[in-house]
Amino acid sequence: MRKVAVIGVGCIKVGEHWKKSLRDLCFEAFKNALNDAGIESQMIDGLYIGNMSSGYYQRQEHLGSLVADSLGLIGVPAVKIESACSSAGFTFKEAVQAVASGMHEIVAAIGVEKMTEVKTPDATSALVMAADHDYEAEFGVTFVGLNALIKRRYMHDYNVKDEDIAYFSVHCHKYGANNPHAQYPFPIKLETVMKSPIVADPIRLFECAGIGDGAAVAILCPLEKARELIDEDRIVEVAGVGAATDTIRLADHDSLTSFKATILATKRAVSSAKITLKDIDLVEVHDAFSITGIISLEDMGFYKPGQAAKAAVEGELEKDGKLPTNMSGGLKSRGHPVGATGIYQIIEVVQQLRGEFGKNQVEDAQIGAAQNIGGVGGSVTVTILRRFR
Amino acid sequence: MRKVAVIGVGCIKVGEHWKKSLRDLCFEAFKNALNDAGIESQMIDGLYIGNMSSGYYQRQEHLGSLVADSLGLIGVPAVKIESACSSAGFTFKEAVQAVASGMHEIVAAIGVEKMTEVKTPDATSALVMAADHDYEAEFGVTFVGLNALIKRRYMHDYNVKDEDIAYFSVHCHKYGANNPHAQYPFPIKLETVMKSPIVADPIRLFECAGIGDGAAVAILCPLEKARELIDEDRIVEVAGVGAATDTIRLADHDSLTSFKATILATKRAVSSAKITLKDIDLVEVHDAFSITGIISLEDMGFYKPGQAAKAAVEGELEKDGKLPTNMSGGLKSRGHPVGATGIYQIIEVVQQLRGEFGKNQVEDAQIGAAQNIGGVGGSVTVTILRRFR
C-alpha cells in the first residue's frame, strides 16, 4: 500500500452564508487549499465530495459533477460520499484509498454542507435522516432527543454531575475563541451554558453544535510525490485510518453510554498506524453535543467510562494538559456544517502538526487524531496523522 | 496496485416491490451474492452502498450504517456513494480501490434504489436532482425533457430517422425477454414504440427506462485471494475502471450529441486494462432513453457519430453480431432502479464471462464492458471485466 500524505488544506469560516451557494463555498475552500499546497488545480486527478443533505437543502444530488465543474475541473472523476455527520471522515478515507491504490495521484477531499437554505425546524428534519426513519424518526424523535437519552443514562450510570458534562462546552469555546474559522469564536461561562434553554432534557442549547455552512478541503498525494512537491517540514503523513459502523438505531446499541463504532474505528486506526494511544499528542473529537465529546474520549480509550467529564474540568484537556482536546473549539465553537466537519477536524490536526495553529498550538505536536461520528454512533471514522519531519 | 476480482454476484428482479423495504431489497440481493460466491457473510470487511435518492424516497440518509446492520454486518465500515444514475458504477470503482489499496480484503459493492414509495410525478422530482437545480430544474425542465433536446439535435445533425432511434428499445426488449431479473421481460414491436405516447417530444414512453426498485451486489477481493476461494473458471478479473465528469448543465456541454465524460472514461478504462476496443466482446450501455444508448456506443468509440442507430437496425448489436449490446435488455427492459443500475450491468457482464447467461449467452465471451451514466452525461464510469481462465 502506497503511503499517503496531506500536502495542502483550506477552508472557509463556518457561519451563516445566506448569500453564497454550495458552489461558492467549495470554490473558496478549494482555492485556499490550492494556495496552501502551492500547486495548480490542473494537477488534481480525483475529487471526493463529502456531504449529507444537498438533496434536502438544495434539491441537488450529483455533487460530483456539480463541484468538479465549479472548481474548473471538468473531466476529473468526482463523486459524493454520504455518511450523515461522518460524511467528511469517510470522504477522507476514500481519498486516501484512491491514492494508496494507485488509481489516482493527487486528490482533493472536500467536505461541504450548506444548511442555511431553510429555517431551523427544517434543518431538524434533515438532521434526523441520520437516525432510523422507520423505527425512530417516524415516531417523532429528533436527533438531539436521541442524544438526550444518552446524556441522561450517562449521568445515571456514572453519577456524573450535569455541570461537569456542560463544562465540555466551556472548554471548547475557550479554544474556539482563537480559531479564525470558528463560527462562534468567543469564550462562554459555565453559568451561561447552565442557564441556556433546554432543547431536549437534559441537553441545553449551549451544549449543542449550531447550524452553519462550511466547506473544507484536504489535498492528498503519495508520500513520495509530496517530497517533490512541498517542503518536507510541511508534509503530514496519513498514519492510519479506521472506520466502523454500529446499528443505526440507538435502542439496538449494546450500550447507551458508549459507541462501539468509535472503539472499533480507533483500534483499527491505531493498529494501522502502528502506534499506541500514548503516542497521540492531540485529538479532535466529535462533540455534536457536550456528552458526545466526553463519551468519544472514553470510547477512544483515553479515559475510563465515566471519567472524561472530570478530566475536562480538572484541566487535562487543556493545551498544556495531558491530552490537548478540540484545540479548534470543536463542533460546539468552530461549528458543525454536517458533511464538512470531518475535514475541518483533519485540517486542524494538519495545522497543529505543521506548527501553524497560532495561539492554540500544542508544543512539539508529532501525532494527532480526528474522530468523526455519523448519527448516534452508527458510523465513525478515526484518522491519525503524523508529522513527516 | 493489487489486482482485483469479482467472486460473486447477486440481485433481485427489478420491479415494483411496494411491500418490501430498502433493507429487504439489499438483504435479498446480498444473500444471492453470498450464495453465488460460496463465502460466509462474516468474511466481508467493507461495504459500499450506491444509491441516489434515499433521502427523498425514504427520508433516510446514513445508508452505510443502516445496510450494514440489515445484512448482519454491524461493525463493518460502510458508506453511501452517490453520483445520480451512475451511483452504482462509482460504487464499484470505490470498492475496487478499497481492495486494490490493501485497506480492505473482501468487499461488497451494493447498488440499491427503492423508488416505489411515491407516485410517478414525485419520482420525476427526485430524478431531476441529477440535473442542475439552480440553472435547469428550477425553471421546470424534467430529466426526460433534457434528453429530448439531445434526441432532437441528434436527428437534425445526423439526419437519423426517429424510427431508427426508437428501434434501440425493440433491440433491448428482444433480449430482456430472456432475462429472469428484467422488469419488463417481453419483446415489443417497433410499431408499439412509435405509437406510445410522447413523454417529452420527440421521446416516447417506450423509449424511456421505467421506474422500479432494485438491488444488486458484487463481491470483490484480491485476485490472489479469489484463486483460493473459488474455482478459477468462475473468477472474473477487474481489468480496468475509468471515470470522468462533464458539466452538470447540458447547455454547457461542448456538444449536445456526444457525452465527453463517456469518451474520457472509456479511454481511461481501456488504457488501464491495456486492451483495445476491439478486444471487447460485449457491452452493456446506459440506455436510460433509446437515444442515450445510441450515443453511448458512439462515444465509447464503437461507432462513428450518427452511425450507431443504423448498426442496431442492421443487426450488428445482436448476440451473434459485431458487438453484442445490452444482452440484459438494458435499462429499457431489465429496468433502471437508478442507484442500482451500474451494478446490475456489472453482474450481467460477469455472468456472460462465466458463460452463465442462458439464452442470451455470447459465445466465448472473454472481455466485457459496462458503461454507466449519471445525469445527462455529467458523470460516467466504464468498467472492463475479463475472464480469468
PDB file of C-alpha atoms in Angstrom, chain A residues 191-363:
ATOM      1  CA  GLU A 191     -23.235  29.673  34.118  1.00  0.00           C
ATOM      2  CA  THR A 192     -24.222  30.673  30.577  1.00  0.00           C
ATOM      3  CA  VAL A 193     -24.378  27.044  29.497  1.00  0.00           C
ATOM      4  CA  MET A 194     -26.383  26.016  32.552  1.00  0.00           C
ATOM      5  CA  LYS A 195     -28.870  28.860  32.132  1.00  0.00           C
ATOM      6  CA  SER A 196     -29.369  28.313  28.399  1.00  0.00           C
ATOM      7  CA  PRO A 197     -32.739  26.862  27.370  1.00  0.00           C
ATOM      8  CA  ILE A 198     -33.354  23.125  27.426  1.00  0.00           C
ATOM      9  CA  VAL A 199     -33.530  21.764  23.865  1.00  0.00           C
ATOM     10  CA  ALA A 200     -34.215  18.139  24.842  1.00  0.00           C
ATOM     11  CA  ASP A 201     -33.977  17.461  28.540  1.00  0.00           C
ATOM     12  CA  PRO A 202     -31.216  17.231  29.870  1.00  0.00           C
ATOM     13  CA  ILE A 203     -29.391  18.804  26.888  1.00  0.00           C
ATOM     14  CA  ARG A 204     -29.236  22.607  26.853  1.00  0.00           C
ATOM     15  CA  LEU A 205     -28.820  24.924  23.891  1.00  0.00           C
ATOM     16  CA  PHE A 206     -25.187  25.723  24.691  1.00  0.00           C
ATOM     17  CA  GLU A 207     -24.320  22.051  24.768  1.00  0.00           C
ATOM     18  CA  CYS A 208     -25.338  21.661  21.111  1.00  0.00           C
ATOM     19  CA  ALA A 209     -23.326  22.388  17.988  1.00  0.00           C
ATOM     20  CA  GLY A 210     -25.102  25.079  15.982  1.00  0.00           C
ATOM     21  CA  ILE A 211     -26.362  25.116  12.424  1.00  0.00           C
ATOM     22  CA  GLY A 212     -23.985  26.587   9.897  1.00  0.00           C
ATOM     23  CA  ASP A 213     -22.451  26.422   6.456  1.00  0.00           C
ATOM     24  CA  GLY A 214     -18.944  25.318   5.735  1.00  0.00           C
ATOM     25  CA  ALA A 215     -16.543  23.827   3.230  1.00  0.00           C
ATOM     26  CA  ALA A 216     -13.170  22.296   3.950  1.00  0.00           C
ATOM     27  CA  VAL A 217     -10.602  20.744   1.634  1.00  0.00           C
ATOM     28  CA  ALA A 218      -7.565  18.500   2.097  1.00  0.00           C
ATOM     29  CA  ILE A 219      -5.277  17.688  -0.827  1.00  0.00           C
ATOM     30  CA  LEU A 220      -3.618  14.269  -0.774  1.00  0.00           C
ATOM     31  CA  CYS A 221      -0.926  12.566  -2.824  1.00  0.00           C
ATOM     32  CA  PRO A 222       1.588   9.753  -2.456  1.00  0.00           C
ATOM     33  CA  LEU A 223       4.160  10.473   0.239  1.00  0.00           C
ATOM     34  CA  GLU A 224       6.976  10.151  -2.272  1.00  0.00           C
ATOM     35  CA  LYS A 225       5.354  12.722  -4.532  1.00  0.00           C
ATOM     36  CA  ALA A 226       4.778  15.045  -1.579  1.00  0.00           C
ATOM     37  CA  ARG A 227       8.539  15.162  -1.057  1.00  0.00           C
ATOM     38  CA  GLU A 228       8.914  16.509  -4.587  1.00  0.00           C
ATOM     39  CA  LEU A 229       6.072  18.987  -4.344  1.00  0.00           C
ATOM     40  CA  ILE A 230       6.429  20.716  -0.977  1.00  0.00           C
ATOM     41  CA  ASP A 231       8.936  21.377   1.793  1.00  0.00           C
ATOM     42  CA  GLU A 232       9.426  18.265   3.885  1.00  0.00           C
ATOM     43  CA  ASP A 233       8.636  20.088   7.108  1.00  0.00           C
ATOM     44  CA  ARG A 234       5.152  20.838   5.778  1.00  0.00           C
ATOM     45  CA  ILE A 235       4.374  17.223   4.888  1.00  0.00           C
ATOM     46  CA  VAL A 236       1.808  15.479   7.067  1.00  0.00           C
ATOM     47  CA  GLU A 237       1.582  11.748   6.631  1.00  0.00           C
ATOM     48  CA  VAL A 238      -1.657   9.769   6.860  1.00  0.00           C
ATOM     49  CA  ALA A 239      -0.510   7.325   9.502  1.00  0.00           C
ATOM     50  CA  GLY A 240      -3.725   5.360   9.936  1.00  0.00           C
ATOM     51  CA  VAL A 241      -7.399   5.394   9.060  1.00  0.00           C
ATOM     52  CA  GLY A 242     -10.044   3.377  10.868  1.00  0.00           C
ATOM     53  CA  ALA A 243     -13.766   3.185  10.260  1.00  0.00           C
ATOM     54  CA  ALA A 244     -16.641   1.206  11.699  1.00  0.00           C
ATOM     55  CA  THR A 245     -20.409   1.001  11.922  1.00  0.00           C
ATOM     56  CA  ASP A 246     -22.918   0.176  14.617  1.00  0.00           C
ATOM     57  CA  THR A 247     -26.690  -0.247  14.443  1.00  0.00           C
ATOM     58  CA  ILE A 248     -28.347   2.920  13.167  1.00  0.00           C
ATOM     59  CA  ARG A 249     -30.984   2.586  15.919  1.00  0.00           C
ATOM     60  CA  LEU A 250     -29.844   3.817  19.302  1.00  0.00           C
ATOM     61  CA  ALA A 251     -32.121   1.336  21.084  1.00  0.00           C
ATOM     62  CA  ASP A 252     -30.238  -1.540  19.475  1.00  0.00           C
ATOM     63  CA  HIS A 253     -26.802  -0.396  20.668  1.00  0.00           C
ATOM     64  CA  ASP A 254     -25.140  -2.647  23.226  1.00  0.00           C
ATOM     65  CA  SER A 255     -24.806   0.385  25.467  1.00  0.00           C
ATOM     66  CA  LEU A 256     -26.325   3.859  25.574  1.00  0.00           C
ATOM     67  CA  THR A 257     -23.195   5.386  27.052  1.00  0.00           C
ATOM     68  CA  SER A 258     -20.532   4.013  24.729  1.00  0.00           C
ATOM     69  CA  PHE A 259     -20.291   3.970  20.942  1.00  0.00           C
ATOM     70  CA  LYS A 260     -18.939   0.640  19.753  1.00  0.00           C
ATOM     71  CA  ALA A 261     -18.074   2.121  16.363  1.00  0.00           C
ATOM     72  CA  THR A 262     -15.642   4.574  17.992  1.00  0.00           C
ATOM     73  CA  ILE A 263     -13.970   1.743  19.884  1.00  0.00           C
ATOM     74  CA  LEU A 264     -13.566  -0.325  16.701  1.00  0.00           C
ATOM     75  CA  ALA A 265     -12.512   2.571  14.472  1.00  0.00           C
ATOM     76  CA  THR A 266      -9.896   3.701  16.986  1.00  0.00           C
ATOM     77  CA  LYS A 267      -8.429   0.208  17.281  1.00  0.00           C
ATOM     78  CA  ARG A 268      -8.229  -0.069  13.503  1.00  0.00           C
ATOM     79  CA  ALA A 269      -6.643   3.354  13.099  1.00  0.00           C
ATOM     80  CA  VAL A 270      -4.103   2.851  15.890  1.00  0.00           C
ATOM     81  CA  SER A 271      -3.236  -0.590  14.609  1.00  0.00           C
ATOM     82  CA  SER A 272      -2.750   0.563  11.008  1.00  0.00           C
ATOM     83  CA  ALA A 273      -0.635   3.495  12.242  1.00  0.00           C
ATOM     84  CA  LYS A 274       1.473   1.066  14.280  1.00  0.00           C
ATOM     85  CA  ILE A 275       1.367   3.330  17.321  1.00  0.00           C
ATOM     86  CA  THR A 276      -0.209   3.241  20.764  1.00  0.00           C
ATOM     87  CA  LEU A 277      -2.729   5.685  22.167  1.00  0.00           C
ATOM     88  CA  LYS A 278       0.012   7.238  24.270  1.00  0.00           C
ATOM     89  CA  ASP A 279       1.763   8.419  21.111  1.00  0.00           C
ATOM     90  CA  ILE A 280      -1.122  10.734  20.273  1.00  0.00           C
ATOM     91  CA  ASP A 281      -0.290  14.342  21.140  1.00  0.00           C
ATOM     92  CA  LEU A 282      -3.674  15.917  20.474  1.00  0.00           C
ATOM     93  CA  VAL A 283      -7.156  14.939  19.445  1.00  0.00           C
ATOM     94  CA  GLU A 284     -10.203  16.451  17.773  1.00  0.00           C
ATOM     95  CA  VAL A 285     -13.368  14.667  18.942  1.00  0.00           C
ATOM     96  CA  HIS A 286     -16.899  14.914  17.588  1.00  0.00           C
ATOM     97  CA  ASP A 287     -18.734  16.957  20.232  1.00  0.00           C
ATOM     98  CA  ALA A 288     -22.024  17.412  18.389  1.00  0.00           C
ATOM     99  CA  PHE A 289     -23.243  17.636  21.993  1.00  0.00           C
ATOM    100  CA  SER A 290     -21.094  18.040  25.075  1.00  0.00           C
ATOM    101  CA  ILE A 291     -21.925  14.472  26.139  1.00  0.00           C
ATOM    102  CA  THR A 292     -20.804  13.179  22.718  1.00  0.00           C
ATOM    103  CA  GLY A 293     -17.346  14.709  23.120  1.00  0.00           C
ATOM    104  CA  ILE A 294     -16.975  13.187  26.569  1.00  0.00           C
ATOM    105  CA  ILE A 295     -18.086   9.706  25.526  1.00  0.00           C
ATOM    106  CA  SER A 296     -15.785   9.885  22.497  1.00  0.00           C
ATOM    107  CA  LEU A 297     -12.713  10.418  24.681  1.00  0.00           C
ATOM    108  CA  GLU A 298     -13.710   7.356  26.696  1.00  0.00           C
ATOM    109  CA  ASP A 299     -14.509   5.178  23.688  1.00  0.00           C
ATOM    110  CA  MET A 300     -11.211   6.065  22.056  1.00  0.00           C
ATOM    111  CA  GLY A 301      -9.553   4.689  25.178  1.00  0.00           C
ATOM    112  CA  PHE A 302      -8.079   7.894  26.595  1.00  0.00           C
ATOM    113  CA  TYR A 303     -10.305   7.719  29.674  1.00  0.00           C
ATOM    114  CA  LYS A 304     -12.219   5.064  31.523  1.00  0.00           C
ATOM    115  CA  PRO A 305     -16.022   5.176  31.288  1.00  0.00           C
ATOM    116  CA  GLY A 306     -17.399   7.968  33.432  1.00  0.00           C
ATOM    117  CA  GLN A 307     -14.025   9.736  33.787  1.00  0.00           C
ATOM    118  CA  ALA A 308     -13.684  12.136  30.839  1.00  0.00           C
ATOM    119  CA  ALA A 309     -16.020  14.908  32.035  1.00  0.00           C
ATOM    120  CA  LYS A 310     -13.983  15.230  35.205  1.00  0.00           C
ATOM    121  CA  ALA A 311     -10.773  15.254  33.154  1.00  0.00           C
ATOM    122  CA  ALA A 312     -12.031  18.306  31.290  1.00  0.00           C
ATOM    123  CA  VAL A 313     -12.962  20.104  34.494  1.00  0.00           C
ATOM    124  CA  GLU A 314      -9.563  19.305  36.000  1.00  0.00           C
ATOM    125  CA  GLY A 315      -7.707  20.747  33.012  1.00  0.00           C
ATOM    126  CA  GLU A 316      -6.360  17.555  31.467  1.00  0.00           C
ATOM    127  CA  LEU A 317      -7.734  18.540  28.043  1.00  0.00           C
ATOM    128  CA  GLU A 318      -6.038  21.947  28.003  1.00  0.00           C
ATOM    129  CA  LYS A 319      -3.328  22.940  25.542  1.00  0.00           C
ATOM    130  CA  ASP A 320      -0.626  22.087  28.068  1.00  0.00           C
ATOM    131  CA  GLY A 321      -2.628  19.263  29.644  1.00  0.00           C
ATOM    132  CA  LYS A 322      -2.320  15.512  29.413  1.00  0.00           C
ATOM    133  CA  LEU A 323      -4.381  15.287  26.203  1.00  0.00           C
ATOM    134  CA  PRO A 324      -4.971  18.562  24.349  1.00  0.00           C
ATOM    135  CA  THR A 325      -8.520  18.168  23.009  1.00  0.00           C
ATOM    136  CA  ASN A 326     -10.505  20.205  20.484  1.00  0.00           C
ATOM    137  CA  MET A 327      -7.964  22.998  20.186  1.00  0.00           C
ATOM    138  CA  SER A 328     -10.146  24.104  17.253  1.00  0.00           C
ATOM    139  CA  GLY A 329     -13.094  24.778  19.519  1.00  0.00           C
ATOM    140  CA  GLY A 330     -14.698  21.527  18.441  1.00  0.00           C
ATOM    141  CA  LEU A 331     -18.110  21.233  16.863  1.00  0.00           C
ATOM    142  CA  LYS A 332     -19.531  23.478  19.567  1.00  0.00           C
ATOM    143  CA  SER A 333     -17.415  26.568  18.901  1.00  0.00           C
ATOM    144  CA  ARG A 334     -15.768  26.032  15.490  1.00  0.00           C
ATOM    145  CA  GLY A 335     -19.143  24.825  14.187  1.00  0.00           C
ATOM    146  CA  HIS A 336     -20.657  21.688  12.666  1.00  0.00           C
ATOM    147  CA  PRO A 337     -21.534  22.068   8.986  1.00  0.00           C
ATOM    148  CA  VAL A 338     -22.525  18.430   8.969  1.00  0.00           C
ATOM    149  CA  GLY A 339     -20.946  16.921   5.851  1.00  0.00           C
ATOM    150  CA  ALA A 340     -17.866  19.146   6.163  1.00  0.00           C
ATOM    151  CA  THR A 341     -16.967  18.640   9.817  1.00  0.00           C
ATOM    152  CA  GLY A 342     -14.650  15.660   9.405  1.00  0.00           C
ATOM    153  CA  ILE A 343     -12.389  17.565   7.016  1.00  0.00           C
ATOM    154  CA  TYR A 344     -12.352  20.634   9.303  1.00  0.00           C
ATOM    155  CA  GLN A 345     -11.039  18.346  12.034  1.00  0.00           C
ATOM    156  CA  ILE A 346      -8.348  16.975   9.725  1.00  0.00           C
ATOM    157  CA  ILE A 347      -7.310  20.473   8.669  1.00  0.00           C
ATOM    158  CA  GLU A 348      -6.951  21.461  12.298  1.00  0.00           C
ATOM    159  CA  VAL A 349      -4.802  18.450  13.101  1.00  0.00           C
ATOM    160  CA  VAL A 350      -2.654  19.073   9.996  1.00  0.00           C
ATOM    161  CA  GLN A 351      -2.100  22.693  11.026  1.00  0.00           C
ATOM    162  CA  GLN A 352      -1.141  21.578  14.528  1.00  0.00           C
ATOM    163  CA  LEU A 353       1.400  19.106  13.156  1.00  0.00           C
ATOM    164  CA  ARG A 354       2.871  21.824  10.945  1.00  0.00           C
ATOM    165  CA  GLY A 355       3.118  24.143  13.961  1.00  0.00           C
ATOM    166  CA  GLU A 356       0.751  26.672  12.402  1.00  0.00           C
ATOM    167  CA  PHE A 357      -2.117  26.704  14.863  1.00  0.00           C
ATOM    168  CA  GLY A 358      -1.414  30.113  16.394  1.00  0.00           C
ATOM    169  CA  LYS A 359      -2.449  30.726  19.986  1.00  0.00           C
ATOM    170  CA  ASN A 360      -3.759  27.170  20.360  1.00  0.00           C
ATOM    171  CA  GLN A 361      -0.605  25.489  19.067  1.00  0.00           C
ATOM    172  CA  VAL A 362       0.316  22.377  21.051  1.00  0.00           C
ATOM    173  CA  GLU A 363       4.040  22.357  21.625  1.00  0.00           C
TER     174      GLU A 363
END
